[in-house]
Short mmCIF file of C-alpha atoms in Angstrom, two decimals:
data_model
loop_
_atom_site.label_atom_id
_atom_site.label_comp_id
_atom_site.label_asym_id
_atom_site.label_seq_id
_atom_site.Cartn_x
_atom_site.Cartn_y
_atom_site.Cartn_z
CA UNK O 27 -28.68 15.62 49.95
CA UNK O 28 -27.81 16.32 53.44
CA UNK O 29 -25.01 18.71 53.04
CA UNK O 30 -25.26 21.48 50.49
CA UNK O 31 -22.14 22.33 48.84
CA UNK O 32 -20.88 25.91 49.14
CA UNK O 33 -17.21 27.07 49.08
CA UNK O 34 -16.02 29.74 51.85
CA UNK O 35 -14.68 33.10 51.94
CA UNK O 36 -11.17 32.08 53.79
CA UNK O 37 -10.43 36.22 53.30
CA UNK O 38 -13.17 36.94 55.59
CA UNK O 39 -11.15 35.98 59.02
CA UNK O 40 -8.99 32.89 60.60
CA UNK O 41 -10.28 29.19 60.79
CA UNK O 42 -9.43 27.34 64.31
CA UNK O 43 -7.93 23.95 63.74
CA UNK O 44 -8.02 22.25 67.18
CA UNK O 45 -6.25 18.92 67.38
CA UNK O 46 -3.14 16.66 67.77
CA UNK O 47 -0.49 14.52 65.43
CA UNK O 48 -1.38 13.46 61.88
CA UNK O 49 -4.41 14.25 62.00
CA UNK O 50 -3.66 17.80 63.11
CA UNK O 51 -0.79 18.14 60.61
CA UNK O 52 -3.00 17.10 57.76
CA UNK O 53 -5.86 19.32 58.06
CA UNK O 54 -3.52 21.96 58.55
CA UNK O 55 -1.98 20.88 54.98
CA UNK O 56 -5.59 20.99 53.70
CA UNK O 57 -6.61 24.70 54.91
CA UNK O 58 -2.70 26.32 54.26
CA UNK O 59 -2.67 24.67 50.87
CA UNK O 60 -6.07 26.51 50.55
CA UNK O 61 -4.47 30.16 51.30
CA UNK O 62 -6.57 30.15 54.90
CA UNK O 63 -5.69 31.88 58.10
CA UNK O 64 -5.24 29.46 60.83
CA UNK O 65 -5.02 29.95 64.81
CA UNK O 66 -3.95 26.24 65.75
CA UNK O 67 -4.44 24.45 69.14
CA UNK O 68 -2.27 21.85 69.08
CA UNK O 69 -4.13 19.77 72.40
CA UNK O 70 -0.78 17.38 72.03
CA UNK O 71 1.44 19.92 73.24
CA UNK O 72 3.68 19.40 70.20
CA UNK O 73 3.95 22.10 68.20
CA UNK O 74 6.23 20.45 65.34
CA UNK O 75 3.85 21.33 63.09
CA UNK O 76 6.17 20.49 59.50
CA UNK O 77 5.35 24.74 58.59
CA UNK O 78 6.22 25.18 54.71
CA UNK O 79 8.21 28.73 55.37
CA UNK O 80 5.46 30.64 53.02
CA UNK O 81 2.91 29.60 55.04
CA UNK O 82 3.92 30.45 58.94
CA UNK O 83 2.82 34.06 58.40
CA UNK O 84 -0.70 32.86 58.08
CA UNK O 85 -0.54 30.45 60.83
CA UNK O 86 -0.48 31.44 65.11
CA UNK O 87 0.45 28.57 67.38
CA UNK O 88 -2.23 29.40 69.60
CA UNK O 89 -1.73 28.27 73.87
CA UNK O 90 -4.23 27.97 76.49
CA UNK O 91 -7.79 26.72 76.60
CA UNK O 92 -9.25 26.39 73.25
CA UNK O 93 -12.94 26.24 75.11
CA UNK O 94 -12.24 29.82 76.62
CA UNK O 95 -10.87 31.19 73.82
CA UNK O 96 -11.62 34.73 71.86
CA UNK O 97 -13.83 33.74 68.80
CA UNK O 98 -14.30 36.94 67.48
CA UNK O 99 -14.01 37.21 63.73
CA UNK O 100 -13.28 33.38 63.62
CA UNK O 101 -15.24 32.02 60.12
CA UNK O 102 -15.40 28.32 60.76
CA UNK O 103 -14.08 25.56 63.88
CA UNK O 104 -11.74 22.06 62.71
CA UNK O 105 -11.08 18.91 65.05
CA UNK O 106 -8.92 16.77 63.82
CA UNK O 107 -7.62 14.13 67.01
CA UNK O 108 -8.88 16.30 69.39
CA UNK O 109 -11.33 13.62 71.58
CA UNK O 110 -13.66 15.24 73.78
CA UNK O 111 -12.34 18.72 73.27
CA UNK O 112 -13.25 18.63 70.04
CA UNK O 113 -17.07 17.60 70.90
CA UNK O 114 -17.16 19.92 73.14
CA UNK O 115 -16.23 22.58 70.95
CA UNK O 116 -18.89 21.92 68.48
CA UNK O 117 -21.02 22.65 71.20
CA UNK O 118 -19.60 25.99 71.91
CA UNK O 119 -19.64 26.56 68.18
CA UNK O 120 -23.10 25.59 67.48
CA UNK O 121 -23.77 28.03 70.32
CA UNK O 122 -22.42 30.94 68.40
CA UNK O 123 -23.81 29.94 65.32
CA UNK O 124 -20.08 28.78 63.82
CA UNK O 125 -19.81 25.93 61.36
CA UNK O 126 -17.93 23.31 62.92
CA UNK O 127 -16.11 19.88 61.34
CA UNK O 128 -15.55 17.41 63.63
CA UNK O 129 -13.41 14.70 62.13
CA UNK O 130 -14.45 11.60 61.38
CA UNK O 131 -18.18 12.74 63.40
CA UNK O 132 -21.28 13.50 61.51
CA UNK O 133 -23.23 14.23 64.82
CA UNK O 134 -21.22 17.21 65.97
CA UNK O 135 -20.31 18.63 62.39
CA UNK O 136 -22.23 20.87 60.56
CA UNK O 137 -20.43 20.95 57.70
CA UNK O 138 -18.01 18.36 56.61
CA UNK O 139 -14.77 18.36 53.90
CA UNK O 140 -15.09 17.13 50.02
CA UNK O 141 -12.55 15.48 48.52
CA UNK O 142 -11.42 18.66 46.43
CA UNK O 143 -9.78 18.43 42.76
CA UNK O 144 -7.81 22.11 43.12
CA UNK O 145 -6.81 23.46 39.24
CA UNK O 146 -6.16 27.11 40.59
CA UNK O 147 -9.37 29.27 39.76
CA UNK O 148 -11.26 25.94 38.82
CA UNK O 149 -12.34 24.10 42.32
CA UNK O 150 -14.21 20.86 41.89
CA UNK O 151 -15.59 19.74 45.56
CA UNK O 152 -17.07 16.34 46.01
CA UNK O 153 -18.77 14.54 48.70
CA UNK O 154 -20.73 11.50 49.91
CA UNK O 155 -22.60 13.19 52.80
CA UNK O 156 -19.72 12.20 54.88
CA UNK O 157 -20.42 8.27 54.68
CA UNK O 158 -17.46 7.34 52.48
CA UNK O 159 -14.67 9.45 51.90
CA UNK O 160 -12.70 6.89 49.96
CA UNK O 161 -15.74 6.70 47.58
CA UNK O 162 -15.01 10.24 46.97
CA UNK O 163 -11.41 9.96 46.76
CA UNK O 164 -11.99 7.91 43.87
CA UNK O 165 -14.24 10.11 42.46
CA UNK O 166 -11.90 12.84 42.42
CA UNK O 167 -9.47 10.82 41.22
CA UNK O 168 -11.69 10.18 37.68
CA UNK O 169 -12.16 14.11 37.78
CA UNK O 170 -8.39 14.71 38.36
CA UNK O 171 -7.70 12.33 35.34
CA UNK O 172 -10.45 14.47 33.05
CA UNK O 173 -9.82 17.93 33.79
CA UNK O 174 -6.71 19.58 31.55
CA UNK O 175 -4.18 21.03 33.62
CA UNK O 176 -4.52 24.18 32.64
CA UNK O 177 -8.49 24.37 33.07
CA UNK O 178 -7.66 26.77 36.05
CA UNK O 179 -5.49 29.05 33.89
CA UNK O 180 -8.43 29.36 31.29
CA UNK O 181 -10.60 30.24 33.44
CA UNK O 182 -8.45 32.81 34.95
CA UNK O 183 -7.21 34.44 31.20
CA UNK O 184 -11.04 34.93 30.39
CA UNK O 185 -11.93 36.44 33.71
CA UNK O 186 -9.20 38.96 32.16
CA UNK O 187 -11.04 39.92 29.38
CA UNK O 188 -14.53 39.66 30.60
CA UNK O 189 -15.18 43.01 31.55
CA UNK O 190 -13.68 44.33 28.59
CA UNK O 191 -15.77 42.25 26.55
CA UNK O 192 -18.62 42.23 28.17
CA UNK O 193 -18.92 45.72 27.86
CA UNK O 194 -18.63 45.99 24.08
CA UNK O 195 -21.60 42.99 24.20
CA UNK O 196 -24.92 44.19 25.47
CA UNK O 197 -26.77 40.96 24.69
CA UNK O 198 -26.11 38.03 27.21
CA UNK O 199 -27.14 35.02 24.68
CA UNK O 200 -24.61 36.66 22.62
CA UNK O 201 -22.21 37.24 25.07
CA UNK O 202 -22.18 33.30 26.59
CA UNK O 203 -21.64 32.25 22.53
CA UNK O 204 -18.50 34.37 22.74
CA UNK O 205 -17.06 32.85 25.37
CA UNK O 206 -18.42 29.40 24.10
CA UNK O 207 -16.62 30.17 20.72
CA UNK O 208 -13.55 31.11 23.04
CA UNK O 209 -13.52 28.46 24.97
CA UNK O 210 -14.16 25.69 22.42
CA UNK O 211 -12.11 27.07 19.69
CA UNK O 212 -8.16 27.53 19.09
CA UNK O 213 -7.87 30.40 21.33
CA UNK O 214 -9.22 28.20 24.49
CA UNK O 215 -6.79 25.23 23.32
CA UNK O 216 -3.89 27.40 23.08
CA UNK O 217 -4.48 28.45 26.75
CA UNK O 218 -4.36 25.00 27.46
CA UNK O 219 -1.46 24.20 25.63
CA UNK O 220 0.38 26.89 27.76
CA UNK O 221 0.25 29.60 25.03
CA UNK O 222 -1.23 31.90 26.94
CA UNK O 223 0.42 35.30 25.21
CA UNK O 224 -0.66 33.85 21.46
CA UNK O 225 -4.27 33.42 22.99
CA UNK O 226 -4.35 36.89 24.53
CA UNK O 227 -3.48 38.43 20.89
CA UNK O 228 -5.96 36.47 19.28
CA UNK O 229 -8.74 38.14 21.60
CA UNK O 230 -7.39 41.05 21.03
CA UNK O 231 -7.15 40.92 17.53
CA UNK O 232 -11.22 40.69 17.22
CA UNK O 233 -12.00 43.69 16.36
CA UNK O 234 -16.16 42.87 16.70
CA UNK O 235 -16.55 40.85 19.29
CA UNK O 236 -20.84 40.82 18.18
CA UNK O 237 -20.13 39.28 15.00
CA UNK O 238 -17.41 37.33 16.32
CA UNK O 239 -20.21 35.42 18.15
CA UNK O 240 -22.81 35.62 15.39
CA UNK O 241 -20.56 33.72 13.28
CA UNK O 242 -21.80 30.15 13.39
CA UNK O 243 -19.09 28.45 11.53
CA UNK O 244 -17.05 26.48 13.45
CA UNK O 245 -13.15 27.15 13.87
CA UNK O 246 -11.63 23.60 12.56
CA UNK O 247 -8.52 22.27 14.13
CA UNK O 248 -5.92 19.52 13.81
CA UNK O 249 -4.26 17.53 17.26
CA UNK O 250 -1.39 15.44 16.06
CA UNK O 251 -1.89 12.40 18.86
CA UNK O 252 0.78 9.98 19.80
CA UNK O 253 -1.33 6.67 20.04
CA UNK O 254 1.73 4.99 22.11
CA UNK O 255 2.80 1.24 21.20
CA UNK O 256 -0.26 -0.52 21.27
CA UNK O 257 -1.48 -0.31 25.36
CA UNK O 258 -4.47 1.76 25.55
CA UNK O 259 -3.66 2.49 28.88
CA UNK O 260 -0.55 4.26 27.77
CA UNK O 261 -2.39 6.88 26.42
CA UNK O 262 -2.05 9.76 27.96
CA UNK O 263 -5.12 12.03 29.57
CA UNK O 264 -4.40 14.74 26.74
CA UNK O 265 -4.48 12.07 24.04
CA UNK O 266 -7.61 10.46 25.50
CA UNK O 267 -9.07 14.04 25.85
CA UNK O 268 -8.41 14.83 21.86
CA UNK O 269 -9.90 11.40 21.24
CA UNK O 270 -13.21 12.31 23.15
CA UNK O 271 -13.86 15.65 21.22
CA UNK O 272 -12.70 14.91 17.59
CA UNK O 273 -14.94 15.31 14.49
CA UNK O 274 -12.92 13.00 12.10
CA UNK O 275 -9.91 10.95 13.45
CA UNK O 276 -6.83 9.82 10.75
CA UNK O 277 -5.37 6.96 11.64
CA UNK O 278 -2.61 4.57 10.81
CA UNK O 279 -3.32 0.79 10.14
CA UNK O 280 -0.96 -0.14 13.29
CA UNK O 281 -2.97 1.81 15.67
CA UNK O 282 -4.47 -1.34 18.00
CA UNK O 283 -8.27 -1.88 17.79
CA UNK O 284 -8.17 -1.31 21.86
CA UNK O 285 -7.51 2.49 21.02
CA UNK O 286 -9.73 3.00 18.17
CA UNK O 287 -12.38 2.20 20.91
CA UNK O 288 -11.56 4.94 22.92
CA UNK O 289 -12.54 7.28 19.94
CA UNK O 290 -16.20 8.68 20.41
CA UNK O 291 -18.63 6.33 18.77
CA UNK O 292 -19.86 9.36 15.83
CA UNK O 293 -16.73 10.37 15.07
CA UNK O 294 -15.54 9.48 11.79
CA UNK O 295 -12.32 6.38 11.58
CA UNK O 296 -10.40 7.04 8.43
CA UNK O 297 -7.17 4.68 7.94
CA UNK O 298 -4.56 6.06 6.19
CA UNK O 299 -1.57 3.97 7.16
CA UNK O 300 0.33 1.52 5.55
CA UNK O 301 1.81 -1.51 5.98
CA UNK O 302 4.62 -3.15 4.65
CA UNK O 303 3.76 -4.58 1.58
CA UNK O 304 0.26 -2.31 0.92
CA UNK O 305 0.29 1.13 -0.19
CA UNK O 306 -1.38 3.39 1.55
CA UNK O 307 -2.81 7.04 0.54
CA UNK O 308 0.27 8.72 0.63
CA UNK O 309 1.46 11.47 2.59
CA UNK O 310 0.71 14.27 0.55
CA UNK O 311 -2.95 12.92 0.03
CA UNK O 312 -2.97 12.86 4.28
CA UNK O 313 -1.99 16.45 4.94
CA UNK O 314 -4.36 17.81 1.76
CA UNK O 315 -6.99 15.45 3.76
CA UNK O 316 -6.90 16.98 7.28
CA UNK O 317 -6.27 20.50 5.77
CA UNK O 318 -9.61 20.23 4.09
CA UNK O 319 -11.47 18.89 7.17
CA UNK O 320 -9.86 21.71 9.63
CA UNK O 321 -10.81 24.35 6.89
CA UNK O 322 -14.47 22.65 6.57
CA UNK O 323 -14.59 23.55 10.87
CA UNK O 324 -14.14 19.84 11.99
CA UNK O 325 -12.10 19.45 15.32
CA UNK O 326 -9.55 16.08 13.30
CA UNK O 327 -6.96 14.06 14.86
CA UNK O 328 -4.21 12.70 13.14
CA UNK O 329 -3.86 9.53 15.22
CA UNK O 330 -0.43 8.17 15.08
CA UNK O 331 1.20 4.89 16.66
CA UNK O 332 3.74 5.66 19.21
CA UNK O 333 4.50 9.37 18.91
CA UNK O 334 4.55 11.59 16.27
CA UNK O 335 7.64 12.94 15.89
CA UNK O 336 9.59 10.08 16.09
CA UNK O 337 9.79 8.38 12.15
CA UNK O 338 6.33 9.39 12.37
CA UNK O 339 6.68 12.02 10.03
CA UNK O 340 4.65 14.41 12.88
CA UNK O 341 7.35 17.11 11.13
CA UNK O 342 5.85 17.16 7.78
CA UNK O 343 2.49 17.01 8.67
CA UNK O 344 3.27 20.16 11.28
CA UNK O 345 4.64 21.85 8.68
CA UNK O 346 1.67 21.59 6.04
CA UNK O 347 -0.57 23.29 8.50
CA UNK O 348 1.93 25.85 9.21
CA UNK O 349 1.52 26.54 5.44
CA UNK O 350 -2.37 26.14 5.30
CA UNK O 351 -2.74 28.59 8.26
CA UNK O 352 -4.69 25.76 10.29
CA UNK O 353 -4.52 25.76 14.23
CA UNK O 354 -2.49 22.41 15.27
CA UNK O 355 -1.69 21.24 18.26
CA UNK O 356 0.69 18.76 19.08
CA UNK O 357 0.09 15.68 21.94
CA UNK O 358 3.06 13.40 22.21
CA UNK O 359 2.64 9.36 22.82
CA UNK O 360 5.20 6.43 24.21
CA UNK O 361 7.72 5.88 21.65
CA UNK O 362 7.84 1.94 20.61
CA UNK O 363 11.64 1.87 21.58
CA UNK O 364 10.41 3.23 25.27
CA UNK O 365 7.26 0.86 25.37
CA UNK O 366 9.55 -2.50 24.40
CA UNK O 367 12.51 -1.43 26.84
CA UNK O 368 10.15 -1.28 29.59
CA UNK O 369 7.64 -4.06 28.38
CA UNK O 370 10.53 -6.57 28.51
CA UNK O 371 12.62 -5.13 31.06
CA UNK O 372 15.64 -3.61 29.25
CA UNK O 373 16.88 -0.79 30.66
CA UNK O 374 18.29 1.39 27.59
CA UNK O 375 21.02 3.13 29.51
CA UNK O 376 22.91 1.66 32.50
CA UNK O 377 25.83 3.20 34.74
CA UNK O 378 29.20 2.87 33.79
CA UNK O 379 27.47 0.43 31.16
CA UNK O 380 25.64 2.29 28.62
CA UNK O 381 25.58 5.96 28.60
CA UNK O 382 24.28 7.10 24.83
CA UNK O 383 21.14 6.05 22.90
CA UNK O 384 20.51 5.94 19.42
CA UNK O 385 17.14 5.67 17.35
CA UNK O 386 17.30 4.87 13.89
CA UNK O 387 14.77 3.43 10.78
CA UNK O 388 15.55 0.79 8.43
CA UNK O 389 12.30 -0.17 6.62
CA UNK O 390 14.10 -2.08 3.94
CA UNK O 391 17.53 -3.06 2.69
CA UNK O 392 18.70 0.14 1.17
CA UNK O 393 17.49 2.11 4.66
CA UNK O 394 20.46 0.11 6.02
CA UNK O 395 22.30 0.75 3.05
CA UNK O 396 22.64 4.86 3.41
CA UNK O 397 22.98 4.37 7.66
CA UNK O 398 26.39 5.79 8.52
CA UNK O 399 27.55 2.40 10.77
CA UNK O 400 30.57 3.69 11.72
CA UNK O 401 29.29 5.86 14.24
CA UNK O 402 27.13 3.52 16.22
CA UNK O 403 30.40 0.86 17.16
CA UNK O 404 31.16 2.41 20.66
CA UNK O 405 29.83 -0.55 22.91
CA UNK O 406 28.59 1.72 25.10
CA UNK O 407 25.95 3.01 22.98
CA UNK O 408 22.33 1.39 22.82
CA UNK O 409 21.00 1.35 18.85
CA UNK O 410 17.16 0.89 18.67
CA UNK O 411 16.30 0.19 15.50
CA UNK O 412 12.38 0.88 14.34
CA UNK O 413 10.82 -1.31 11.39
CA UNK O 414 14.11 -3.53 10.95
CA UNK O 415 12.61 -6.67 11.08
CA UNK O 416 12.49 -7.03 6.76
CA UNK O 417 15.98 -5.01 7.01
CA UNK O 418 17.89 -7.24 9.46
CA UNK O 419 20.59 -8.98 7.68
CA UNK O 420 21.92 -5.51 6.20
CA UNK O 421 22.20 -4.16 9.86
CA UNK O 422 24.02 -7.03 10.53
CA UNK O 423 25.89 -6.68 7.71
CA UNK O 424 26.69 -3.12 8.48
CA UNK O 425 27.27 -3.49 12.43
CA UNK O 426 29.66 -5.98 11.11
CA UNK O 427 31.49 -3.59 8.72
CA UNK O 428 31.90 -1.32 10.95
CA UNK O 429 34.21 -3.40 13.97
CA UNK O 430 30.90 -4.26 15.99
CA UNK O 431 31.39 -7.72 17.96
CA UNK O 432 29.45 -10.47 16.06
CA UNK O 433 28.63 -11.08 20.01
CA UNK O 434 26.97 -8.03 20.53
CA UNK O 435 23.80 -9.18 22.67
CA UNK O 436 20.54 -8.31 20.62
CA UNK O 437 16.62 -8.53 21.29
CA UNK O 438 13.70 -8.65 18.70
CA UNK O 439 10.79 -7.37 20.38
CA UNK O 440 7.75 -7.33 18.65
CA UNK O 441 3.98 -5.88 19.47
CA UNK O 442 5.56 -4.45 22.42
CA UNK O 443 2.98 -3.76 25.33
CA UNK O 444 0.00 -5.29 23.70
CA UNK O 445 -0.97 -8.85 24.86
CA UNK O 446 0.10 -11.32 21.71
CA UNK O 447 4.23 -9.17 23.01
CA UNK O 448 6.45 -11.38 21.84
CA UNK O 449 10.90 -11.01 22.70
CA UNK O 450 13.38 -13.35 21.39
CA UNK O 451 17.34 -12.52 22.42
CA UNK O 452 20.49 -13.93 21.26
CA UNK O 453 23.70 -12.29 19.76
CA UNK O 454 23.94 -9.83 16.91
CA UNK O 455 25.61 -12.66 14.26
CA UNK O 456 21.62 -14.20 14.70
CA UNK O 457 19.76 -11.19 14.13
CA UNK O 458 17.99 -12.34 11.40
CA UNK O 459 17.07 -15.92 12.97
CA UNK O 460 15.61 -14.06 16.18
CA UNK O 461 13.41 -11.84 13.66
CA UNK O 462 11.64 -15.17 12.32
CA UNK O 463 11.09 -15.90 15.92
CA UNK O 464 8.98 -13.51 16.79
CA UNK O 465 6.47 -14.45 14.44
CA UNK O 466 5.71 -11.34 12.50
CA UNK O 467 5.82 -7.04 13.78
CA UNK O 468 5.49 -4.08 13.83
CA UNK O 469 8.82 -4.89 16.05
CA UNK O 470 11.89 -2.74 17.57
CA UNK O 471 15.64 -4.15 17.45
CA UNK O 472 17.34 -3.12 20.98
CA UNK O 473 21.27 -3.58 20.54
CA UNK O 474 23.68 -3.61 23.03
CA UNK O 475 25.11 -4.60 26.38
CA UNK O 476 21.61 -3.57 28.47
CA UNK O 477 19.86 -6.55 26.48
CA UNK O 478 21.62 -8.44 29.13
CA UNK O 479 19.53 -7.11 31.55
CA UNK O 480 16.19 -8.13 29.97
CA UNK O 481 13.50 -9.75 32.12
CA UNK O 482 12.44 -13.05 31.66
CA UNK O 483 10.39 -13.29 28.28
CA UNK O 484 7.55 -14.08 30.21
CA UNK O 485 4.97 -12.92 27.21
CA UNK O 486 4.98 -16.49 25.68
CA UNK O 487 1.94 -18.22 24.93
CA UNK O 488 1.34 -20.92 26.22
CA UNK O 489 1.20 -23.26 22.97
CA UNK O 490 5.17 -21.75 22.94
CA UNK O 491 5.68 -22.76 26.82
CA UNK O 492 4.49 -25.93 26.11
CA UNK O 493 6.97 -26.18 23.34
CA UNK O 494 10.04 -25.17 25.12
CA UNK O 495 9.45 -27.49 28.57
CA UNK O 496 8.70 -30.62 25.60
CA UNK O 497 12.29 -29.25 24.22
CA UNK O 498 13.64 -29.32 27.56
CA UNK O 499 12.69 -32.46 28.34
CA UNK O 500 14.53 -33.88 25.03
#
């Protein structure tokens, strides 16, 4: 390791940033983004310098000779495009004993810039000794995609309490498990769920902090986790995050194999889905399940296809641990009717086109049966129908009731996003014919004008390509 990381007092007096265009304007981004004083020499003679208005009262547009210039007080010297100045400066600043950066020049810096993931009071520098900063780009980029959001926000919530606490905790092992227990527990995930207020009561509300850290059973948990429609790249960070740290993970039987992957190799897969045609536990037997494991201290996720709260019954599970007193938390996924639209390129709404959106189930026959039909006839509304496939002809039957054109263009999309995706589009008077098409679900009925719009239905296979061209050729 040639350059040791250390992170600099930019209270402690102004940085000089000598340079010219982009490169200039971009290190100057870098140090005002970082709440620096600057005195800039701007070697180019333009000083156009793209100033966000907060920032221009820590910045001086600095003239003359930056060689001759008063370094008094100045904490650290930046070239960016500055040529031979800029060598020469290090020179000057080396003299005085002044860290210097020279861009893009190893031999005349002495200390050189990380790529930096910023999450307010959490900092996360990283560097390659200057010999590839795209290598560290990326690097930062993994970090940026790890790190919660809010991982700045904890950190600045329990440097609001630590002196409080720390003075009612003499020992330090014991005071490290507090903060551990903090941290790890309900009160640090509410932080990071934005609830900072309800976390700042909790702390509050322990009235031994000693004992509070003596107490070795674990605070148990439950993350409802929209799995998204079958893409494990669709998941998001949060999701992936909740998958990493679970104890026990609930899942349905439609969650793809690609995502149960992601799920840390000890933790525990329990299915608890159904599909049509098999029972499955029940929902009552699901909530009493991930009650018990939160109350027996185990971190659970309740692993959900799509997202939760849409026919996912993510409300009745929420409200079960409302009623058990267990700390939830709540991550939402990619709807199917989202995942389909943009897997196969129909765009739900459209101006002047389609301007309303409507999401309904129809598992079976008599889910059509109690669907009020009359309200979804305006042909400028989109209906996406979820689990329709077995329940086709009665939505048929009932867009037909209710004035809607038998032309009505329609698309069957089934195992939207995954790689076996499979579309088939017609008009609304074939609805059930397209559904056979597709060759079995879960699936999503789009209906309306937009299906017009689809993309090409380019997730054939390519026994079915060769079948169409042979057709063609007939």
């Amino acid at each position: 390791m040639r350059f040791l990381p250390v992170f600099l007092d930019l209270k402690a007096g102004p940085v000089v940033l000598i340079g010219a265009g982009e490169l200039l304007r971009a290190k100057l981004r870098v140090l005002a983004a970082a709440g620096a004083r600057i005195r800039v020499y701007a070697i180019d003679g333009n000083h156009d310098l793209g100033l966000h208005s907060d920032d221009t009262a820590r910045i001086e547009i600095a003239t003359g000779d930056p060689l001759a210039s008063d370094l008094a007080g100045v904490i650290a010297i930046v070239a960016a495009g500055a040529g031979d100045i800029g060598v020469a400066m290090s020179a000057r600043a080396k003299s005085l004993g002044l860290p210097v950066n020279v861009m893009d020049d190893l031999e005349h810096s002495s200390f050189i810039f990380p790529a930096i993931v910023d999450r307010g009071d959490v900092v996360v520098a990283i560097g390659t000794g200057g010999t590839s900063p795209v290598v560290a780009r990326r690097v930062r980029e993994k970090i940026e995609a790890l790190l919660p959001a809010r991982i700045g926000e904890l950190a600045e919530f329990i440097g609001g309490f630590r002196k409080s606490i720390n003075e009612r905790i003499a020992e330090f092992p014991l005071r490290r498990r507090f903060w551990e227990r903090v941290i790890d527990g309900p009160i640090g995930a509410a932080v990071l769920a934005g609830r900072k207020s309800e976390a700042g009561a909790a702390v509050k509300a322990i009235s031994d902090p000693s004992d509070f850290a003596r107490d070795d059973k674990p605070e148990g948990s439950v993350a409802l986790v929209g799995a998204g429609p079958g893409d494990p790249d669709l998941l998001t960070i949060k999701a992936l995050r909740a998958l990493q740290d679970a104890d026990i993970v609930f899942h349905d039987e439609l969650v793809s194999g690609e995502i149960l992957d992601r799920i840390r190799r000890d933790t525990t897969r329990v299915a608890v889905g159904r599909r049509v045609g098999k029972p499955g536990i029940g929902q009552d037997a699901i909530n009493k399940r991930m009650i018990e494991a939160a109350q027996a201290g185990q971190r659970v996720v309740r692993l959900k296809g799509g997202d939760p709260f849409v026919f996912g019954r993510g409300g009745e599970e929420v409200e079960a641990l409302r009623a058990a007193g267990v700390a939830y938390s709540i991550i939402p996924g990619i709807t199917a009717g989202l995942g389909g639209a943009a897997d196969f390129e129909v765009p739900l709404t459209y101006r002047h086109e389609a301007t309303r959106i409507t999401f309904l189930t129809a598992h079976k026959a008599r889910d059509a049966e109690t669907v009020d039909w009359s309200t979804l006839t305006d042909a400028k509304m989109t209906v996406v129908v979820y689990m329709g496939m077995t329940a086709a002809p009665a939505v048929r039957a009932g867009l037909f009731a209710a004035g809607r054109s038998p032309e009505t263009p329609v698309g069957v999309f089934a195992r939207v996003t995954r790689p076996d995706a499979q579309g088939a589009i017609g008009m609304l008077r074939d609805l059930p014919e397209l559904v056979r098409q597709t060759h079995g679900g879960p699936a999503i009925l789009i209906i309306g004008d937009v299906v017009r719009h689809a993309g090409s239905l380019r997730r054939q296979t390519p026994k079915q390509i060769i079948s169409d061209l042979l057709d063609a050729a007939e």
